[in-house]
Coordinates of C-alpha atoms and ligand atoms in Angstrom, one line a residue:
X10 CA -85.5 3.8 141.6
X11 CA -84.2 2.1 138.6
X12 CA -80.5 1.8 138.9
X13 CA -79.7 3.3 135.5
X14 CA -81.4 6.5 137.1
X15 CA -78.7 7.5 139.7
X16 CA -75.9 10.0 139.4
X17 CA -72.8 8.7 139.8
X18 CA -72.2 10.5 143.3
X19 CA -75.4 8.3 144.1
X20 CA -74.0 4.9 142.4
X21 CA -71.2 5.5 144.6
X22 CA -72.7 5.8 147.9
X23 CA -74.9 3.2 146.9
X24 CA -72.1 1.0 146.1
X25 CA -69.9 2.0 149.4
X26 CA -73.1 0.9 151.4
X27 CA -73.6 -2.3 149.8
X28 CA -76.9 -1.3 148.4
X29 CA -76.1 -2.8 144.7
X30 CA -72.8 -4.3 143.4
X31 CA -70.9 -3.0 140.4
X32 CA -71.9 -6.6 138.7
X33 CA -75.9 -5.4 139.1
X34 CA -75.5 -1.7 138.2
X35 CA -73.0 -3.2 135.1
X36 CA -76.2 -5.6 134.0
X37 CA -78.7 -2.9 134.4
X38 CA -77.1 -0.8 132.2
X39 CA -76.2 -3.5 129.9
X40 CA -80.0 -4.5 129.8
X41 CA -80.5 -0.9 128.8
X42 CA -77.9 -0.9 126.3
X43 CA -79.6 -4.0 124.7
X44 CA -83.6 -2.7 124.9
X45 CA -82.1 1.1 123.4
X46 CA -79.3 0.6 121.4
X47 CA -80.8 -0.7 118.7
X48 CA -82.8 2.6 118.4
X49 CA -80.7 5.5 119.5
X50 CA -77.2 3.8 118.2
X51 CA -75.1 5.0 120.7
X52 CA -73.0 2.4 121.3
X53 CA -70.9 1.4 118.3
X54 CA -69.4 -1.4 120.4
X55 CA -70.6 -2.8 123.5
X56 CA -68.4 -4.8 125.5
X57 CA -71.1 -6.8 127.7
X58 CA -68.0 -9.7 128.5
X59 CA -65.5 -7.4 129.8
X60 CA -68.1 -5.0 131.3
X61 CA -68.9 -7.9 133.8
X62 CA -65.6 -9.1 133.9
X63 CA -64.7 -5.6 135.2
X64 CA -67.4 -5.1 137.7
X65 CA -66.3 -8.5 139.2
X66 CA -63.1 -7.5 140.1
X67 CA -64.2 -4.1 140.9
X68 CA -66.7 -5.7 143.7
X69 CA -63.9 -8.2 144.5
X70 CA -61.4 -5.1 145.3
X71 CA -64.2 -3.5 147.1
X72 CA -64.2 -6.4 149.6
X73 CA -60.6 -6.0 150.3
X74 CA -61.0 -2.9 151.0
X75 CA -59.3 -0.7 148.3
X76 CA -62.1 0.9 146.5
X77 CA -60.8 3.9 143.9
X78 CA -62.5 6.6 143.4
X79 CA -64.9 5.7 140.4
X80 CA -64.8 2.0 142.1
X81 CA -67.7 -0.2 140.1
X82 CA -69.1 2.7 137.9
X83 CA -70.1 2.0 134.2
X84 CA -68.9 4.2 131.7
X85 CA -69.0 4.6 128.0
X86 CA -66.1 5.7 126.4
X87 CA -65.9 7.8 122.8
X88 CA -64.5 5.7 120.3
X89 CA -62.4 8.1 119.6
X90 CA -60.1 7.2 122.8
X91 CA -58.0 3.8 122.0
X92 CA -59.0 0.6 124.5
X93 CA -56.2 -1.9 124.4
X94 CA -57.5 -5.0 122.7
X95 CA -61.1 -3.0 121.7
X96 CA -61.7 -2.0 118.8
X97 CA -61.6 1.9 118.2
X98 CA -63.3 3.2 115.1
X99 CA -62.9 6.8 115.1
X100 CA -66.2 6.1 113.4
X101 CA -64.5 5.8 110.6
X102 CA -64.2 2.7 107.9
X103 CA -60.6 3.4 107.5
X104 CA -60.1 2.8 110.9
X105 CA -63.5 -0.1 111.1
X106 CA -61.3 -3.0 111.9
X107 CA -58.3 -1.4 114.2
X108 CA -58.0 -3.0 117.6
X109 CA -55.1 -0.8 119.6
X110 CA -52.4 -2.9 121.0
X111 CA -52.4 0.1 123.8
X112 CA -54.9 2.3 125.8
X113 CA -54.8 5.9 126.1
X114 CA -53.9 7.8 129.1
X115 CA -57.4 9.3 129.6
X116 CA -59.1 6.2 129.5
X117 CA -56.2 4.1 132.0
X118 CA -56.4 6.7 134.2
X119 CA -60.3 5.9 134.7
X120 CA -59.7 2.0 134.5
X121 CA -57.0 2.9 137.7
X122 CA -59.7 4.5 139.7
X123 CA -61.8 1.6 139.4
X124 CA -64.5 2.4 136.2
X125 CA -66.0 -0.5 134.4
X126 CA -66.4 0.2 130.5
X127 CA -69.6 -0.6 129.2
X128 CA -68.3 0.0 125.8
X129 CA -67.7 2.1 122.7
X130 CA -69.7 5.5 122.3
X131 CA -70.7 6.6 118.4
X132 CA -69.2 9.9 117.1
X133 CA -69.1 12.3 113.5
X134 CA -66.3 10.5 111.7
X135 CA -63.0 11.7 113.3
X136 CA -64.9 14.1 115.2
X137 CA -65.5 16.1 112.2
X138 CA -69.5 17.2 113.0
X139 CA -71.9 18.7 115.2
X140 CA -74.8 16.2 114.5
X141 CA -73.6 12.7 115.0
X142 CA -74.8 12.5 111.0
X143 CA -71.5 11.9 109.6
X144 CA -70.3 8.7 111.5
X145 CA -69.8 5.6 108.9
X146 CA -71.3 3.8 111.7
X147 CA -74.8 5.3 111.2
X148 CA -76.7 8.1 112.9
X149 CA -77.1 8.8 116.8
X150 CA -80.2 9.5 117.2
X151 CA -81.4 12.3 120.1
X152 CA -83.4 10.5 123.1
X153 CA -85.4 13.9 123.0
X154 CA -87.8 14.6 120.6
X155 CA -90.6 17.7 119.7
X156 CA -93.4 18.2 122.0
X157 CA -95.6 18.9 118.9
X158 CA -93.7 16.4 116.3
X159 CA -92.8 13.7 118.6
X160 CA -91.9 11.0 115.6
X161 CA -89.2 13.5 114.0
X162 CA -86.4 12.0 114.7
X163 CA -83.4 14.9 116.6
X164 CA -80.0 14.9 115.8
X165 CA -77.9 14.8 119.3
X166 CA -75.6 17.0 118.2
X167 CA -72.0 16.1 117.9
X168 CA -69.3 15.6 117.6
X169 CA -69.5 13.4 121.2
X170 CA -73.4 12.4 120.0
X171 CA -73.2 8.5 121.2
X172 CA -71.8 9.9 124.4
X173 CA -74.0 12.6 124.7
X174 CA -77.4 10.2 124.1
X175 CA -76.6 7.3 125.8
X176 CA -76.0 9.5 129.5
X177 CA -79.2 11.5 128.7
X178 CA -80.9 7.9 128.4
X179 CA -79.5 6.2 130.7
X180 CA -77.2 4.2 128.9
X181 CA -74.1 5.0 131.2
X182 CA -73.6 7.1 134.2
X183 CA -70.8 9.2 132.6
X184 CA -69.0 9.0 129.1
X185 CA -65.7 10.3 127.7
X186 CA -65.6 12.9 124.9
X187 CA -63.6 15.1 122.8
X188 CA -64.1 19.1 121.8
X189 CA -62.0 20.4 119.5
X190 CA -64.7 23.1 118.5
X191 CA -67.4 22.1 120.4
X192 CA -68.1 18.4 119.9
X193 CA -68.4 17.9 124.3
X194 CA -70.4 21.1 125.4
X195 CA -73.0 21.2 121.7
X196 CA -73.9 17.6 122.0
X197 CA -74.6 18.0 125.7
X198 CA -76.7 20.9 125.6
X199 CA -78.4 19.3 122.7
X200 CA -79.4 16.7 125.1
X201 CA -79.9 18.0 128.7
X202 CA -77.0 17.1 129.9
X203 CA -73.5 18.6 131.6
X204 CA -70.4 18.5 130.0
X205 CA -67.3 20.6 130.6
X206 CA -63.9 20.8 127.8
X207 CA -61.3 21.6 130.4
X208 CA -58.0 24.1 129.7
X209 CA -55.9 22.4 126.8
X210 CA -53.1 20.6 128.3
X211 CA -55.3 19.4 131.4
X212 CA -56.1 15.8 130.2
X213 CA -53.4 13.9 128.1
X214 CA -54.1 13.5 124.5
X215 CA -52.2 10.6 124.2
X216 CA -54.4 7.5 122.6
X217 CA -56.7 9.7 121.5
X218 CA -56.8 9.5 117.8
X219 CA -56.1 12.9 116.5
X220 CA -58.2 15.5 114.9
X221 CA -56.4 19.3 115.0
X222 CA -53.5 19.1 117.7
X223 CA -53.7 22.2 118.8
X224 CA -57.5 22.3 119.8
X225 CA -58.7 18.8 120.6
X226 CA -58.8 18.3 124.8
X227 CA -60.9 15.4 126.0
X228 CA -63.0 16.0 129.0
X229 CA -65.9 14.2 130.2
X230 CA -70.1 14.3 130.1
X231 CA -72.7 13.1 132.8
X232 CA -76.0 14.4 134.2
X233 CA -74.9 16.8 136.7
X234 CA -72.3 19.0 137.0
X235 CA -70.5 17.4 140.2
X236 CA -70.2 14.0 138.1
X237 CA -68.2 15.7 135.7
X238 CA -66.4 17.1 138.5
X239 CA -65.5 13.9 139.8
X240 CA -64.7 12.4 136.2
X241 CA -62.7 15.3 135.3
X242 CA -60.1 14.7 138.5
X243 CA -59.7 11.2 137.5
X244 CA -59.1 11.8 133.6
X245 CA -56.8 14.7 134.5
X246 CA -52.9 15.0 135.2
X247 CA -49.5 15.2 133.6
X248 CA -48.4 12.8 131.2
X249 CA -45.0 12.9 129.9
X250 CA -46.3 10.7 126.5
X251 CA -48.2 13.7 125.7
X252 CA -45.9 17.0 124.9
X253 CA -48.6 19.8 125.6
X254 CA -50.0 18.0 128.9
X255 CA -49.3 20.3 131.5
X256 CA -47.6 19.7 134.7
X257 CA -50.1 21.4 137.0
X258 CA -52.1 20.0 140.2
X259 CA -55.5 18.3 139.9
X260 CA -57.9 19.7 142.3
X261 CA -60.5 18.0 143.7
X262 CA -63.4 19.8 141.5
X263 CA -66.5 18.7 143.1
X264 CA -65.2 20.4 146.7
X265 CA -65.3 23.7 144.4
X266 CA -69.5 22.8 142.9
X267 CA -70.5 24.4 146.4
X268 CA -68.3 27.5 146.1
X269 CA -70.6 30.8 146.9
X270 CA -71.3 33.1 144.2
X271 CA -71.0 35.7 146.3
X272 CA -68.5 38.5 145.2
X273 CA -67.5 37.0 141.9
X274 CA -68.2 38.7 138.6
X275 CA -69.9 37.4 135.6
X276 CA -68.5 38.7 132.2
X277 CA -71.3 38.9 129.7
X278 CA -69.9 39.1 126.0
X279 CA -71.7 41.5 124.1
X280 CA -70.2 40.2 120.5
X281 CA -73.0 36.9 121.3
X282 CA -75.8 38.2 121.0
X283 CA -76.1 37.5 117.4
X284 CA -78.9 38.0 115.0
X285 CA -81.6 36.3 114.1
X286 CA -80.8 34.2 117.3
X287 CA -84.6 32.3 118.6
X288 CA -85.5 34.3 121.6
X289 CA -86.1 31.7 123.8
X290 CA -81.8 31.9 123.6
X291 CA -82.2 34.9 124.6
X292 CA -84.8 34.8 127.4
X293 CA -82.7 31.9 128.9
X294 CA -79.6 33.6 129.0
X295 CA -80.7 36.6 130.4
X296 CA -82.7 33.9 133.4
X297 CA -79.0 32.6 133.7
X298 CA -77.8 36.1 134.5
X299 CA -80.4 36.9 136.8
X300 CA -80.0 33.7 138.8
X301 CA -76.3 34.5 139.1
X302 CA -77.2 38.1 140.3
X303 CA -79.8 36.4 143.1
X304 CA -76.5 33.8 144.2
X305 CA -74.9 36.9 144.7
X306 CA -72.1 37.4 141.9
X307 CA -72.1 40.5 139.7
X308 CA -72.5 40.9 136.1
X309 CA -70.4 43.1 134.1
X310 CA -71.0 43.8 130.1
X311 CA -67.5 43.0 128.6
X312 CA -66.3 42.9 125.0
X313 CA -64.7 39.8 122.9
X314 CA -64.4 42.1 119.9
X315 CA -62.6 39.6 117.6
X316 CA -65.3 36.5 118.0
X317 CA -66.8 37.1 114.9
X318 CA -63.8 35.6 113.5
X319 CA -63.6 33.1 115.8
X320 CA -65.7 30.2 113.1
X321 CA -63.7 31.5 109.7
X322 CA -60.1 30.9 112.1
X323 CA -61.5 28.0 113.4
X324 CA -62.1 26.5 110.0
X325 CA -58.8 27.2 108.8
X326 CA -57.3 26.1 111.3
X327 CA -59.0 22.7 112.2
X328 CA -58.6 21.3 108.9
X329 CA -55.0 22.2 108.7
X330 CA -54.3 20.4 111.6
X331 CA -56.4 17.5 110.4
X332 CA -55.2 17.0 106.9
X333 CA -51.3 16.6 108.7
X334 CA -53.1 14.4 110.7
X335 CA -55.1 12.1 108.9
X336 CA -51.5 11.4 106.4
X337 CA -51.2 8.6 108.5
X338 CA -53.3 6.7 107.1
X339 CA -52.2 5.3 104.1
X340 CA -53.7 1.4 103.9
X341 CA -50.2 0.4 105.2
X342 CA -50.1 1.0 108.7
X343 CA -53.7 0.8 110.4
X344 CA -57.0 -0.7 109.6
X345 CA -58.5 -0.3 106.0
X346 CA -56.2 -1.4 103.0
X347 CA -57.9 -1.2 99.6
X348 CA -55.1 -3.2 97.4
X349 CA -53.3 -1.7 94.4
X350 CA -53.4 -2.4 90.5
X351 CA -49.9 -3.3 89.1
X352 CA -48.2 -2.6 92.2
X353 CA -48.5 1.2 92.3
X354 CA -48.1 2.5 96.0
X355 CA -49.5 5.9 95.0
X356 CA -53.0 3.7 93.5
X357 CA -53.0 1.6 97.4
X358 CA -52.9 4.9 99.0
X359 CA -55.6 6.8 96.8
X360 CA -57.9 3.6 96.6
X361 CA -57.7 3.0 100.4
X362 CA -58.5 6.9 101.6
X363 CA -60.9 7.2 98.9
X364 CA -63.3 4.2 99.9
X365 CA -62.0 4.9 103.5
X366 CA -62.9 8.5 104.3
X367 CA -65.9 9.8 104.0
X368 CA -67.0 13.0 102.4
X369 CA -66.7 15.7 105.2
X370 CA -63.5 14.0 106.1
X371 CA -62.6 14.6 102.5
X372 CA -63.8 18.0 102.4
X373 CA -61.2 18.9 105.5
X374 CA -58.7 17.3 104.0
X375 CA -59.3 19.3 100.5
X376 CA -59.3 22.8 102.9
X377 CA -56.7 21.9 105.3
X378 CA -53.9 21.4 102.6
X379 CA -55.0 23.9 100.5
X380 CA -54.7 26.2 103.1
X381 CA -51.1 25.0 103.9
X382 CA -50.2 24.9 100.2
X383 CA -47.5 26.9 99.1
X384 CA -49.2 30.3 98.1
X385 CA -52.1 30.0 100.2
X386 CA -50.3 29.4 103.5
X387 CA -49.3 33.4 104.6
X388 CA -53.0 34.6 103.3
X389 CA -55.0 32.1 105.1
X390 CA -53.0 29.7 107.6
X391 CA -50.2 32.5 109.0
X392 CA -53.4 34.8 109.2
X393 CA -55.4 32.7 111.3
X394 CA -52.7 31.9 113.1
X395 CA -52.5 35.6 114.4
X396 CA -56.6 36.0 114.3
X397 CA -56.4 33.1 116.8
X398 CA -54.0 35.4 118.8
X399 CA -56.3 38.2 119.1
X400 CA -59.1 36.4 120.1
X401 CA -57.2 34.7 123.3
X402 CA -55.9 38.4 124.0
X403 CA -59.7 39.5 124.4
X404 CA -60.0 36.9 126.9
X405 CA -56.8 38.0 128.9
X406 CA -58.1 41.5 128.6
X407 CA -61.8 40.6 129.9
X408 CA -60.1 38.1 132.7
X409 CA -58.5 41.1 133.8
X410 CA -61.9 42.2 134.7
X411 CA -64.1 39.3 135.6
X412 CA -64.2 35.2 136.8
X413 CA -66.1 33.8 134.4
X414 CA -68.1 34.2 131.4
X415 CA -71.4 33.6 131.0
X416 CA -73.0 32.4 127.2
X417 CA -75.4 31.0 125.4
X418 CA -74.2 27.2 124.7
X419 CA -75.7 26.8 121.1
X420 CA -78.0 29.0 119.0
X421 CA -80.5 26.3 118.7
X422 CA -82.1 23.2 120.4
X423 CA -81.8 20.0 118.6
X424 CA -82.7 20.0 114.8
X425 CA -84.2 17.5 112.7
X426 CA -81.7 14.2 111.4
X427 CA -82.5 16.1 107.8
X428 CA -82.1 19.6 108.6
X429 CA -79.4 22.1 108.2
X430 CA -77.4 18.4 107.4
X431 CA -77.0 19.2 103.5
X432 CA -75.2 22.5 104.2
X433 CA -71.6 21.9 105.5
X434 CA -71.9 26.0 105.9
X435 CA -74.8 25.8 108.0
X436 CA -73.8 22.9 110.0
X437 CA -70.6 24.7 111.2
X438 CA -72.3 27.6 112.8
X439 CA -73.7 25.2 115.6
X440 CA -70.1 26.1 117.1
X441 CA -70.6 29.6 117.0
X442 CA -70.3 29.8 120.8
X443 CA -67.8 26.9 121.8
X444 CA -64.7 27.8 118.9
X445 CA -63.8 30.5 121.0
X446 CA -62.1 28.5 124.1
X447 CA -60.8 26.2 122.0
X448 CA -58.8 28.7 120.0
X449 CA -58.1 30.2 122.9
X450 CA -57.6 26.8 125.2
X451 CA -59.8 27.8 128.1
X452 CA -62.1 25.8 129.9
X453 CA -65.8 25.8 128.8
X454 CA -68.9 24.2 130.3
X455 CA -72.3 23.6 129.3
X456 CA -75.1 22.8 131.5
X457 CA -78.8 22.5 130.7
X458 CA -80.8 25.2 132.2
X459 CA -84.0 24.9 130.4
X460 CA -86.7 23.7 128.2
X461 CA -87.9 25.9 124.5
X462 CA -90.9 26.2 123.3
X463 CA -90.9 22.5 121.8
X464 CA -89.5 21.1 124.7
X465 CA -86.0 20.6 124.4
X466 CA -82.9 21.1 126.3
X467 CA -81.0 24.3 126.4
X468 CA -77.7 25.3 127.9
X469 CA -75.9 27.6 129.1
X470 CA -71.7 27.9 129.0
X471 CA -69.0 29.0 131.6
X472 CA -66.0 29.8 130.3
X473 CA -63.1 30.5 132.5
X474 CA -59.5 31.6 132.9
X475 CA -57.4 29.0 132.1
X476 CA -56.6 26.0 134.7
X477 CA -59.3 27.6 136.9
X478 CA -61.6 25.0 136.1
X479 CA -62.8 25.4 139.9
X480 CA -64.8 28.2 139.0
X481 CA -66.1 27.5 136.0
X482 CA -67.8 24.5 137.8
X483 CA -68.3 26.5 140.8
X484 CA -70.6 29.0 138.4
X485 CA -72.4 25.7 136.4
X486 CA -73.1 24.1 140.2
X487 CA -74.9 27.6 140.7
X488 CA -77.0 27.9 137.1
X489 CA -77.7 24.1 137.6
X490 CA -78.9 24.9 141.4
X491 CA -81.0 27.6 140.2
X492 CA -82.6 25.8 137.4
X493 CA -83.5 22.8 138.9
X494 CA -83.2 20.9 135.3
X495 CA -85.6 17.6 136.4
X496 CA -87.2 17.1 132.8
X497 CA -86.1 14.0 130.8
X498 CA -86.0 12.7 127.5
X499 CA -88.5 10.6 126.1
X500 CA -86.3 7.2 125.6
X501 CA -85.0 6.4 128.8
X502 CA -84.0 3.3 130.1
X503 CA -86.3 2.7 133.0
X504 CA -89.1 4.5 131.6
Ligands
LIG21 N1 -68.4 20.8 115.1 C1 -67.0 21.2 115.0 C2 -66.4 20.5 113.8 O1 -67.0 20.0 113.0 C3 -66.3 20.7 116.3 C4 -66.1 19.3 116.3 C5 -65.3 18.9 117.6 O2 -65.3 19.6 118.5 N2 -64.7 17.7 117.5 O3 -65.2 20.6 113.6

């Protein structure tokens, strides 16, 4: 077996026994990184120095005998997360040249289990995407490709598209991601591969540079759903730098992966089953159900009745939150600074965000503070603000009822690096299926649980009550059980 190939669970027995050392699973995937790279352009900055510098003092605490958790295990990291003294793009120009004098919570809370970090992971420009198009470091592109059109060149989805194709092709064990609309559970769908956007407040959002506040929650992606399990405890916990974390207990999620189905009920949203959705959507769904019935759960037709506004609130509110965010920056404090003529500060600050942003960033920015402008604000930002209320009380109401919710992950499998990409409109409906639990800040899952007609990945979400992250990965253990998801992509290290 080619070391890039194991799961972390395996990496880590494999390290406990002495089988490999974190310095030789660390080169193996840094061999990878430098045969695949090139293509896929996941990585936006590998770190090959401190990788091995980390794996050496991994397998020099090992010896001693105080092994953490993720002790020796190479990870990418989203470059959306800030790596004291690594550079952190937000992969954006205006941030091209930042190196953080600080690391985030998320990302020292992996380094104290024991993680090595193979480097920087490729996003949509602040996050802003669902196709890894937009990034200003260039295109991710999808390890997967068309049974029938194997040289068109797939999108991974996005926003978390680096992370999302280098752990489907072997170019990292695990990676850390964002979802603020969808950007952790689309991109892994997209490429047959578990990832899980916990309840907002469970991982600290300090470090991590900001899109919209009051939806972004980092969480993490890997190739089965007991590795995000075990990345997911160590990301998690309270963190006083970070105002919304929340001051709950971390349970140990992988314990709950072989929870029984048995007696739990399945809520199954009627409001997404949308038209004009492929069949094979569908088909797979309904499999999903079916498996879930044979595990022994029950599943119960419920109704979400306000998800149809679910994308219009979203993209209100998003870009709200990002235009207040993105203020910051100005050519004075971080990275890019595109000088002034005749010394006028308002000239620095348009020159530098104009030749700094890039043009869906610039569309958000136009949105969010109209929006917020005086006028606009009661008719479109108050409003949302209270459709976003109604849609979390449809999931109080259905929690009453059930455990978890089964859906659909995305209405498609991968598309084409020039599809749907000239039509901002079109683009946004990838996250369809993945707003609603950020709006309403519960925990969401996807894991891939089968194969359409072309070939590609398709996933399946678990949404769950908020906090109760336990069953949501309880459910995704079962669906990924059941589906027995062995195909892999085309580009794979080790192939
Ligand atoms: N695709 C959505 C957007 O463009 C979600 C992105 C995300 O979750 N970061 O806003």
């Amino acid at each position: 077996m080619h070391p890039t190939d194991f799961t972390l669970r395996g990496a880590a027995e494999a390290l406990s026994e002495g089988a490999i050392s974190a310095v030789e699973l660390t080169r193996a995937h840094l061999d990878a990184i430098e045969a695949l790279n090139p293509r896929l352009n996941a990585y936006v900055t590998v770190a090959a120095d401190q990788a091995l510098d980390q794996a050496r003092a991994s397998d020099e605490r090992r010896a001693r005998g105080e092994a953490g958790p993720l002790e020796g295990l190479p990870l990418g990291i989203k470059d959306l997360f800030c790596t004291k003294g690594l550079r952190t793009t937000a992969g954006s120009r205006i941030l091209g040249n930042f190196v953080p004098p600080y690391e985030s919570t998320v990302s020292a809370n992996l380094l104290r289990d024991g993680a090595v970090f193979l480097g920087k992971l490729n996003l949509d420009e602040f996050a802003m995407g669902s196709s890894n198009t937009s990034s200003a470091f260039g295109p991710v592109e999808n390890p997967w490709s068309r049974r029938n059109h194997p040289d068109t060149r797939l999108v991974p989805g996005g926003s978390s598209g680096g992370s999302a194709a280098a752990v489907a092709a072997r170019l990292a064990l695990g990676a850390t991601a964002t979802d603020t609309g969808g950007s952790i559970r689309q991109p892994a769908a997209f490429c047959g591969i578990a990832g899980i956007k916990p309840t907002y407040g469970r991982c600290s959002r300090y470090g991590i540079v900001a899109f919209a506040s009051s939806l972004d929650q980092a969480g993490p992606v890997a190739r089965t759903v007991e590795d995000c399990a075990l990345l997911l405890r160590s990301m998690s916990g309270f963190d006083p730098k970070d105002s919304t974390s929340a001051d709950m207990p971390v349970p140990d999620f992988a314990a709950a992966c072989g929870r029984s189905m048995k007696g739990l009920r399945i809520g199954v949203p009627k409001e997404y089953r949308l038209e004009g959705m492929p069949h094979e959507i569908e088909a797979l769904w309904q499999q999903g159900l079916e498996w879930l019935r044979e595990a022994g759960a029950e599943t119960v037709e419920i109704s979400l009745p306000h998800t149809k506004y679910a994308l219009p609130t979203y993209y209100i509110v998003a870009p709200a939150e990002a235009s207040s965010n993105l203020a910051r920056y100005d050519g004075v404090r971080y990275g890019l600074r595109v000088e002034e003529r005749d010394g006028d500060l308002k000239d620095l600050y348009e020159r530098t965000r104009a030749e700094g942003f890039g043009a869906e960033v610039k569309r958000r920015i136009m949105i969010g503070t109209y929006v917020l402008s005086h006028g606009y604000y009661d008719a479109y930002y108050l409003k949302a603000q209270k459709v976003r209320a109604l849609i979390k009380r449809d999931f109080d109401e259905a929690f009453g009822r059930v455990d978890a919710i089964v859906t659909p992950a995305t209405p498609s499998a991968a598309f084409g690096m020039h599809e749907k990409t000239d039509d901002p409109v079109t683009m946004y409906l990838n996250d369809v299926f993945t707003v609603t639990a950020n709006l309403a800040g519960l925990p969401g899952l996807a894991v891939p649980a089968g194969l359409d007609a072309q070939g590609l990945p398709l996933g399946l979400q678990v949404i769950g009550r908020a906090f109760d992250e336990e069953t949501v990965f309880a459910v995704g253990a079962a669906l990924e059980r059941a589906a027995d998801f062995t195909a892999l992509p085309s580009v794979r290290a080790g192939a």
